[in-house]
Short mmCIF file of C-alpha atoms in Angstrom, two decimals:
data_model
loop_
_atom_site.label_atom_id
_atom_site.label_comp_id
_atom_site.label_asym_id
_atom_site.label_seq_id
_atom_site.Cartn_x
_atom_site.Cartn_y
_atom_site.Cartn_z
CA MET A 1 -32.29 -8.66 20.82
CA ALA A 2 -29.54 -6.67 22.04
CA LEU A 3 -27.22 -4.85 19.97
CA HIS A 4 -23.78 -6.34 20.46
CA ILE A 5 -20.66 -4.45 19.62
CA VAL A 6 -17.36 -6.37 19.43
CA ALA A 7 -14.50 -3.69 19.05
CA SER A 8 -10.50 -3.63 19.31
CA ARG A 9 -10.66 0.42 19.76
CA PRO A 10 -13.77 1.24 21.27
CA ASP A 11 -15.21 4.26 19.83
CA PRO A 12 -18.53 5.57 21.75
CA ALA A 13 -19.58 7.31 18.77
CA ILE A 14 -20.30 3.87 16.91
CA LEU A 15 -23.17 4.08 18.93
CA LYS A 16 -25.00 6.86 17.55
CA LEU A 17 -24.88 5.10 13.85
CA PRO A 18 -28.69 4.00 12.92
CA TRP A 19 -28.24 0.33 13.27
CA SER A 20 -31.95 -0.33 13.15
CA VAL A 21 -31.82 0.67 9.24
CA CYS A 22 -30.18 -1.45 6.82
CA LEU A 23 -27.07 0.05 5.45
CA GLU A 24 -28.42 0.70 1.96
CA GLU A 25 -30.83 3.35 3.73
CA TRP A 26 -28.36 5.36 5.57
CA THR A 27 -28.71 8.93 4.82
CA ASP A 28 -26.21 11.86 4.00
CA ASP A 29 -26.10 12.46 7.76
CA TYR A 30 -23.71 9.59 8.06
CA VAL A 31 -22.54 8.60 4.71
CA VAL A 32 -19.74 10.81 3.27
CA PRO A 33 -19.68 10.36 -0.74
CA LEU A 34 -15.79 8.90 -0.73
CA PRO A 35 -15.31 6.38 -3.92
CA ARG A 36 -15.75 2.76 -3.24
CA GLY A 37 -14.50 -0.52 -4.68
CA LEU A 38 -16.96 -2.93 -6.09
CA SER A 39 -18.20 -5.31 -3.39
CA ARG A 40 -20.88 -8.20 -2.90
CA HIS A 41 -22.25 -6.86 0.12
CA VAL A 42 -23.43 -3.54 0.63
CA VAL A 43 -20.98 -0.93 2.12
CA ARG A 44 -21.26 2.65 3.21
CA ILE A 45 -18.10 4.99 4.27
CA VAL A 46 -19.30 6.94 7.38
CA ARG A 47 -18.00 9.87 9.20
CA LEU A 48 -17.88 9.76 13.21
CA GLY A 49 -16.36 13.08 14.41
CA GLU A 50 -12.77 13.18 13.09
CA ARG A 51 -12.71 9.43 11.90
CA ILE A 52 -13.77 7.77 8.64
CA TYR A 53 -15.00 4.35 8.54
CA ALA A 54 -16.17 1.60 6.19
CA VAL A 55 -19.01 -0.55 7.20
CA LYS A 56 -19.96 -3.72 5.37
CA GLU A 57 -23.34 -5.67 6.00
CA THR A 58 -22.67 -9.34 6.06
CA VAL A 59 -23.01 -12.76 7.87
CA GLU A 60 -22.44 -12.78 11.26
CA GLU A 61 -19.97 -15.63 11.14
CA ILE A 62 -18.13 -14.13 8.43
CA ALA A 63 -17.69 -10.83 9.87
CA PHE A 64 -16.04 -12.27 13.04
CA ARG A 65 -14.28 -14.42 10.85
CA GLU A 66 -12.84 -11.23 8.82
CA TYR A 67 -12.40 -9.10 11.88
CA ARG A 68 -10.28 -11.49 13.42
CA LEU A 69 -8.35 -12.33 10.21
CA LEU A 70 -7.60 -8.31 9.62
CA ARG A 71 -6.10 -8.40 13.52
CA ASP A 72 -3.90 -10.99 12.53
CA LEU A 73 -2.34 -9.19 9.57
CA GLN A 74 -2.07 -6.06 11.62
CA ARG A 75 -0.08 -8.07 14.13
CA LEU A 76 2.19 -9.21 11.28
CA GLY A 77 2.60 -6.03 9.84
CA LEU A 78 1.16 -6.63 6.60
CA PRO A 79 -0.45 -3.91 4.19
CA ALA A 80 -4.35 -4.48 5.10
CA VAL A 81 -7.42 -1.75 6.30
CA THR A 82 -7.25 -1.89 10.03
CA PRO A 83 -10.52 -3.59 11.68
CA GLN A 84 -12.67 -1.41 14.15
CA GLY A 85 -15.34 -4.01 15.33
CA VAL A 86 -18.23 -6.02 14.49
CA VAL A 87 -21.89 -5.07 15.29
CA THR A 88 -24.52 -7.86 15.55
CA GLY A 89 -28.13 -7.96 17.17
CA ARG A 90 -29.72 -5.60 14.90
CA VAL A 91 -32.98 -5.31 14.32
CA ASP A 92 -35.24 -2.96 12.40
CA ALA A 93 -38.33 -0.84 13.93
CA ALA A 94 -40.54 -3.93 12.82
CA GLY A 95 -38.54 -6.68 14.70
CA GLU A 96 -36.82 -8.40 11.73
CA GLU A 97 -33.40 -9.40 11.98
CA LEU A 98 -30.79 -7.29 10.01
CA PRO A 99 -27.31 -8.40 9.03
CA ALA A 100 -24.33 -7.98 10.83
CA ALA A 101 -21.66 -5.40 10.16
CA LEU A 102 -17.96 -5.27 9.93
CA LEU A 103 -16.53 -1.63 10.71
CA THR A 104 -12.65 -1.06 9.21
CA GLN A 105 -10.95 2.15 9.44
CA HIS A 106 -10.93 4.26 6.17
CA LEU A 107 -7.37 4.11 4.68
CA THR A 108 -6.62 8.00 4.37
CA PHE A 109 -5.67 9.05 0.44
CA SER A 110 -6.29 5.47 -0.66
CA LEU A 111 -8.48 4.70 -4.01
CA PRO A 112 -10.26 1.96 -5.50
CA TYR A 113 -8.46 1.41 -9.24
CA ARG A 114 -11.71 2.65 -10.73
CA SER A 115 -11.24 5.84 -9.01
CA LEU A 116 -7.85 5.87 -10.30
CA PHE A 117 -8.86 5.68 -13.75
CA ALA A 118 -11.77 8.62 -13.33
CA HIS A 119 -9.00 10.48 -11.52
CA GLY A 120 -6.97 10.37 -14.99
CA LEU A 121 -4.89 7.23 -14.67
CA SER A 122 -3.87 5.93 -18.27
CA ALA A 123 -2.76 2.65 -19.73
CA ASP A 124 0.92 3.75 -19.14
CA ASN A 125 0.23 3.52 -15.23
CA LEU A 126 -0.67 -0.04 -15.38
CA PRO A 127 2.85 -1.84 -14.84
CA SER A 128 3.17 0.25 -11.89
CA LEU A 129 -0.51 -0.99 -10.71
CA VAL A 130 0.39 -4.60 -11.14
CA ASP A 131 3.71 -4.28 -9.53
CA ALA A 132 1.86 -2.95 -6.30
CA LEU A 133 -0.49 -6.02 -6.30
CA VAL A 134 2.41 -8.35 -6.82
CA VAL A 135 4.11 -6.70 -4.03
CA LEU A 136 1.12 -7.44 -1.80
CA LEU A 137 0.76 -10.94 -3.28
CA VAL A 138 4.08 -11.83 -2.33
CA ARG A 139 4.24 -10.18 0.99
CA LEU A 140 1.26 -12.22 1.85
CA HIS A 141 2.40 -15.64 0.68
CA LEU A 142 5.65 -14.93 2.39
CA ALA A 143 3.52 -14.71 5.59
CA ASP A 144 1.87 -18.05 4.73
CA PHE A 145 -1.54 -16.12 3.76
CA PHE A 146 -3.67 -17.59 1.38
CA TRP A 147 -5.88 -14.97 -0.24
CA GLY A 148 -8.59 -16.89 -2.40
CA ASP A 149 -9.92 -14.29 -4.25
CA VAL A 150 -6.82 -11.95 -5.73
CA SER A 151 -8.43 -8.94 -7.76
CA LEU A 152 -8.20 -5.29 -8.21
CA SER A 153 -11.41 -4.85 -6.66
CA ASN A 154 -10.28 -5.99 -3.25
CA VAL A 155 -7.36 -3.78 -2.80
CA LEU A 156 -6.95 -0.02 -2.03
CA PHE A 157 -4.38 2.24 -3.55
CA ARG A 158 -1.98 4.78 -2.20
CA ARG A 159 0.59 6.79 -4.53
CA ASN A 160 3.74 6.17 -3.66
CA ALA A 161 6.56 8.31 -5.34
CA GLY A 162 5.04 8.04 -8.63
CA GLY A 163 4.01 4.36 -8.38
CA PHE A 164 1.45 2.76 -5.98
CA ALA A 165 1.28 0.49 -2.62
CA ALA A 166 -1.47 -1.72 -2.68
CA TYR A 167 -3.61 -2.59 0.60
CA LEU A 168 -5.89 -5.62 1.11
CA VAL A 169 -9.51 -4.56 1.81
CA ASP A 170 -11.24 -7.74 1.66
CA ALA A 171 -10.13 -10.61 3.57
CA GLU A 172 -13.65 -12.83 3.73
CA THR A 173 -11.85 -15.69 1.61
CA GLY A 174 -8.41 -15.39 2.97
CA GLU A 175 -6.84 -18.08 5.67
CA LEU A 176 -3.71 -17.66 7.32
CA LYS A 177 -1.94 -21.19 6.85
CA PRO A 178 0.92 -23.24 9.00
CA SER A 179 2.88 -23.25 5.70
CA LEU A 180 1.72 -22.04 2.36
CA SER A 181 2.21 -24.90 -0.67
CA THR A 182 3.41 -23.80 -4.05
CA ASN A 183 0.14 -24.94 -5.37
CA MET A 184 -2.09 -22.80 -3.39
CA ARG A 185 0.40 -19.83 -4.25
CA GLU A 186 -0.01 -20.88 -7.96
CA TYR A 187 -4.04 -20.87 -7.33
CA ASP A 188 -3.86 -17.53 -5.84
CA LEU A 189 -1.72 -16.43 -8.92
CA THR A 190 -4.17 -18.11 -11.52
CA ILE A 191 -7.17 -16.15 -9.67
CA ALA A 192 -5.06 -13.00 -9.78
CA THR A 193 -4.52 -13.15 -13.56
CA GLU A 194 -8.63 -14.31 -14.40
CA ASN A 195 -10.10 -11.68 -12.12
CA VAL A 196 -7.52 -8.64 -13.26
CA PHE A 197 -8.36 -9.87 -16.78
CA ALA A 198 -11.94 -9.42 -16.27
CA GLU A 199 -11.51 -6.09 -14.86
CA LEU A 200 -9.42 -4.76 -17.55
CA LEU A 201 -12.03 -5.87 -19.89
CA ASP A 202 -14.73 -4.09 -17.67
CA LEU A 203 -12.80 -0.92 -17.77
CA GLN A 204 -12.49 -1.10 -21.37
CA ALA A 205 -16.00 -1.65 -21.93
CA SER A 206 -16.86 1.55 -19.80
CA GLU A 207 -14.32 3.43 -21.85
CA SER A 208 -12.35 3.98 -18.81
CA LEU A 209 -9.17 2.30 -20.21
CA ASP A 210 -8.03 2.66 -23.85
CA GLU A 211 -9.44 -0.29 -25.73
CA GLN A 212 -5.80 -0.86 -27.67
CA VAL A 213 -4.46 -2.37 -24.24
CA GLU A 214 -4.42 -5.88 -24.43
CA ALA A 215 -5.48 -7.37 -21.39
CA HIS A 216 -3.88 -10.59 -21.80
CA ASP A 217 -0.31 -8.80 -21.77
CA ILE A 218 -1.10 -7.23 -18.72
CA VAL A 219 -2.39 -10.19 -16.68
CA GLU A 220 0.93 -12.22 -18.60
CA LEU A 221 3.19 -9.18 -16.77
CA LEU A 222 1.60 -9.87 -13.45
CA ALA A 223 2.38 -13.32 -13.42
CA GLU A 224 6.04 -12.95 -14.64
CA ARG A 225 6.72 -10.23 -12.18
CA TYR A 226 5.19 -12.42 -9.26
CA ARG A 227 7.38 -15.23 -10.21
CA ALA A 228 10.41 -12.95 -10.64
CA LEU A 229 10.11 -11.33 -7.03
CA TRP A 230 9.31 -14.47 -5.44
CA ASP A 231 12.59 -16.13 -6.86
CA GLU A 232 14.62 -13.33 -6.09
CA LEU A 233 13.20 -13.72 -2.22
CA THR A 234 13.31 -17.12 -2.10
CA SER A 235 15.50 -19.14 -4.34
CA GLU A 236 18.62 -20.83 -3.23
CA GLU A 237 21.96 -19.42 -5.03
CA GLU A 238 24.96 -21.46 -5.30
CA PHE A 239 28.57 -20.09 -5.85
CA SER A 240 32.51 -20.95 -5.33
CA ALA A 241 34.03 -20.22 -1.93
CA ASP A 242 36.21 -17.29 -3.31
CA GLU A 243 32.92 -15.68 -4.53
CA MET A 244 31.69 -14.84 -0.99
CA TRP A 245 31.21 -11.43 -2.15
CA ARG A 246 28.00 -12.60 -3.78
CA MET A 247 26.48 -13.34 -0.27
CA GLU A 248 26.52 -9.67 0.49
CA GLN A 249 25.33 -8.72 -3.17
CA ARG A 250 22.18 -10.93 -2.69
CA ILE A 251 21.47 -9.12 0.40
CA GLU A 252 21.97 -5.55 -1.13
CA ARG A 253 19.50 -6.65 -4.04
CA LEU A 254 16.80 -7.76 -1.54
CA ASN A 255 17.11 -4.56 0.52
CA ASP A 256 16.91 -2.62 -2.78
CA LEU A 257 13.65 -4.15 -3.40
CA GLY A 258 12.81 -3.07 -0.01
CA PHE A 259 12.68 -6.37 2.05
CA ASP A 260 15.09 -7.10 5.07
CA VAL A 261 16.59 -10.35 5.61
CA ASP A 262 16.18 -12.06 8.88
CA GLU A 263 18.73 -14.84 8.39
CA LEU A 264 20.59 -16.77 5.92
CA ASP A 265 20.62 -20.64 5.43
CA ILE A 266 23.97 -21.05 4.55
CA VAL A 267 25.29 -24.77 3.49
CA THR A 268 28.91 -25.79 2.27
CA ASP A 269 29.96 -28.99 0.40
CA PHE A 270 32.31 -31.42 2.34
CA ASP A 271 35.84 -29.64 1.24
CA GLY A 272 34.07 -26.26 1.47
CA ASP A 273 34.43 -25.27 -2.27
CA LYS A 274 30.95 -24.93 -2.68
CA VAL A 275 28.53 -22.69 -0.83
CA ARG A 276 24.69 -22.50 -1.00
CA ILE A 277 22.35 -20.04 0.51
CA GLN A 278 18.95 -19.13 0.76
CA PRO A 279 17.55 -15.99 2.54
CA LYS A 280 14.84 -15.65 5.02
CA VAL A 281 12.84 -12.82 4.24
CA VAL A 282 10.92 -11.22 7.02
CA GLU A 283 9.22 -8.12 5.32
CA GLN A 284 9.23 -5.27 3.49
CA GLY A 285 9.80 -1.88 4.68
CA HIS A 286 13.85 -1.74 4.65
CA HIS A 287 14.05 2.03 3.69
CA ARG A 288 10.53 3.05 5.59
CA ARG A 289 12.06 1.51 8.50
CA GLU A 290 15.30 3.34 8.16
CA LEU A 291 13.48 6.59 7.34
CA GLN A 292 11.52 6.40 10.40
CA ALA A 293 14.11 5.89 12.77
CA LEU A 294 16.12 8.77 11.34
CA THR A 295 13.20 11.32 11.22
CA GLY A 296 9.94 9.94 12.71
CA LEU A 297 8.10 9.92 9.56
CA ASN A 298 5.92 7.00 8.49
CA VAL A 299 5.84 6.99 4.82
CA GLU A 300 5.56 4.44 2.01
CA GLU A 301 8.47 2.46 0.78
CA ALA A 302 9.06 4.04 -2.32
CA GLN A 303 8.51 7.69 -0.96
CA ALA A 304 10.96 6.70 1.98
CA ARG A 305 13.73 5.59 -0.64
CA ARG A 306 13.47 8.99 -2.13
CA MET A 307 13.54 10.77 0.97
CA LEU A 308 16.66 9.03 1.83
CA ASN A 309 18.26 10.07 -1.31
CA ASP A 310 17.30 13.36 -0.81
CA ILE A 311 19.09 13.35 2.62
CA ALA A 312 22.08 12.37 1.07
CA ALA A 313 22.30 14.89 -1.21
CA TYR A 314 21.53 17.47 1.35
CA THR A 315 24.43 15.79 3.10
CA ALA A 316 26.79 16.10 0.49
CA HIS A 317 25.60 19.68 -0.33
CA ALA A 318 25.99 21.16 3.28
CA ASP A 319 29.16 18.99 3.54
CA LEU A 320 27.63 17.17 6.60
CA GLY A 321 29.77 13.65 5.71
CA ARG A 322 31.33 13.61 9.10
CA GLU A 323 28.20 14.58 11.07
CA ASP A 324 25.97 11.61 12.77
CA ARG A 325 23.10 10.70 10.48
CA THR A 326 20.35 11.23 12.77
CA LEU A 327 21.44 14.85 13.30
CA VAL A 328 21.77 15.49 9.66
CA ALA A 329 18.23 13.96 9.01
CA ASN A 330 16.98 16.64 11.74
CA ARG A 331 18.56 19.53 10.06
CA TRP A 332 17.01 18.33 6.46
CA MET A 333 13.69 18.19 8.46
CA LYS A 334 13.73 21.63 9.77
CA ASP A 335 15.75 23.11 6.78
CA ILE A 336 13.94 21.40 3.75
CA TYR A 337 11.08 19.09 4.49
CA GLU A 338 9.05 20.71 7.28
CA PRO A 339 9.16 24.29 5.52
CA LEU A 340 7.91 22.58 2.13
CA ILE A 341 5.33 20.89 3.54
CA ALA A 342 4.09 24.22 5.26
CA MET A 343 3.75 26.09 1.93
CA ILE A 344 0.68 23.73 1.08
CA PRO A 345 -2.23 25.94 1.35
CA PRO A 346 -5.05 24.69 3.43
CA GLU A 347 -7.58 24.31 0.85
CA LEU A 348 -5.29 22.16 -0.94
CA ARG A 349 -4.23 19.71 1.69
CA GLY A 350 -6.60 17.09 0.42
CA LYS A 351 -4.83 16.54 -2.91
CA LEU A 352 -1.91 14.63 -1.88
CA GLU A 353 -0.43 13.50 1.29
CA PRO A 354 2.76 15.14 2.25
CA ALA A 355 5.04 12.48 1.39
CA GLU A 356 3.79 12.36 -2.15
CA PHE A 357 3.69 15.95 -2.64
CA PHE A 358 7.43 16.21 -1.63
CA HIS A 359 8.13 13.48 -4.26
CA GLU A 360 6.09 15.26 -6.77
CA VAL A 361 8.12 18.51 -6.22
CA LEU A 362 11.45 16.90 -6.63
CA VAL A 363 10.26 15.61 -10.03
CA HIS A 364 8.79 18.76 -11.18
CA ARG A 365 12.34 20.36 -9.95
CA TRP A 366 13.65 18.41 -12.62
CA TYR A 367 11.49 19.61 -15.26
CA LEU A 368 11.76 22.91 -14.51
CA SER A 369 15.76 22.84 -14.01
CA GLU A 370 15.98 21.03 -17.66
CA ARG A 371 13.64 23.87 -19.28
CA ALA A 372 15.75 26.88 -17.40
CA GLY A 373 18.97 25.17 -18.15
CA ALA A 374 20.24 25.99 -14.56
CA GLU A 375 19.07 24.40 -10.97
CA VAL A 376 16.15 25.69 -9.56
CA GLY A 377 15.97 25.98 -6.29
CA ILE A 378 13.24 23.60 -4.10
CA PHE A 379 11.08 26.26 -2.73
CA ASP A 380 10.88 28.15 -6.00
CA THR A 381 9.83 24.47 -7.66
CA ALA A 382 7.43 24.22 -4.64
CA ARG A 383 5.59 27.40 -5.42
CA ASP A 384 5.54 26.57 -9.15
CA TYR A 385 4.08 23.17 -8.22
CA ILE A 386 1.23 24.57 -5.78
CA ASN A 387 0.30 27.21 -8.27
CA ASN A 388 0.44 25.08 -11.85
CA VAL A 389 -0.15 21.67 -11.00
CA LEU A 390 -1.29 20.82 -7.39
CA SER A 391 -4.52 23.10 -7.65
CA THR A 392 -5.50 20.99 -10.65
CA LYS A 393 -5.22 17.68 -8.96
CA PRO A 394 -8.76 15.98 -7.49
CA ASP A 395 -8.96 15.45 -3.82
CA GLU A 396 -7.73 12.14 -2.50
CA ALA A 397 -8.61 12.81 0.93
CA VAL A 398 -11.82 13.22 2.83
CA ALA A 399 -11.18 16.77 3.92
CA ALA A 400 -8.38 19.49 3.68
CA ASP A 401 -7.66 18.98 7.41
CA GLU A 402 -6.74 15.33 7.57
#
């Protein structure tokens, strides 16, 4: 049987992997010791030159189905790992067939939830973790995606201005529907609460989570925040004709949540006294897209919002309010952001991604200024943060040069 590779972005180095050996027996010549989540399949993280891939053994039909589904999610701009390809036709030295393999690109600076707790995440961070999972689930449901196996184990988390951003990493049970019914959404939510409840109990059993944490309260919070966010994004709102300001207020609230509105469905009664609106939300990333248009930086949503706020503060401090925003953002990049990031020593660049480092420095500046009773300069703050905080953090990237 001939080895067959289907790939969206062909990488010739893939051919060098030992496909005639079962994945479980791959050696350190290929496998890198990156943390990975629990999986029903054998999964290995491999380095090929400067690229890092996750390789999962599975049934050929399932591998192709998940590969195509991940490509669909990518085209829709949804947060999921990027599919690289599917390898079939594998046989061992004795001629016995081996499972097909699905390759996805490793998501830099991402960690499974167990590793987050191993890196010092505490019970106080659980609401942020829940919020990230909720935003991911709502975004997938807005795109009519049925997950079928919502859990912390099927997600990778990236730090996002003190919180987290969640990315779908296992789409094996997922399905894009022409329209997602309320019953299917509720089923996904039920699965989420059941799985997360079990995962929290498992963390407590392994002494990775304080046993005083009430797992039931956390999953109740998950369901509550899901319904609140879904209602804010999709519910109808009725008001009188002389309260049209409420339409703009609704759009601003959605933008504050990071979502853009594609169109408003506006209905008035016969005499025009009452107005009913229902927004059509297209996607999250309002602040992310705004920052990218201004600076070219591609960061997480909360990180982008924090940077936009800092650009606004820089604008006021430098009295640049009359200048074009793009020009001001360019000056901010050259005067503040780029010099600050350049301060990170090469050996510490695997600790945090640049945007999260910038956020952490801003938070650290507030603490130092409070302690000093006066405002501490941003570059003095960065030096203190690098020496006393960043150097103590665990690596969250494959290598410092990434």
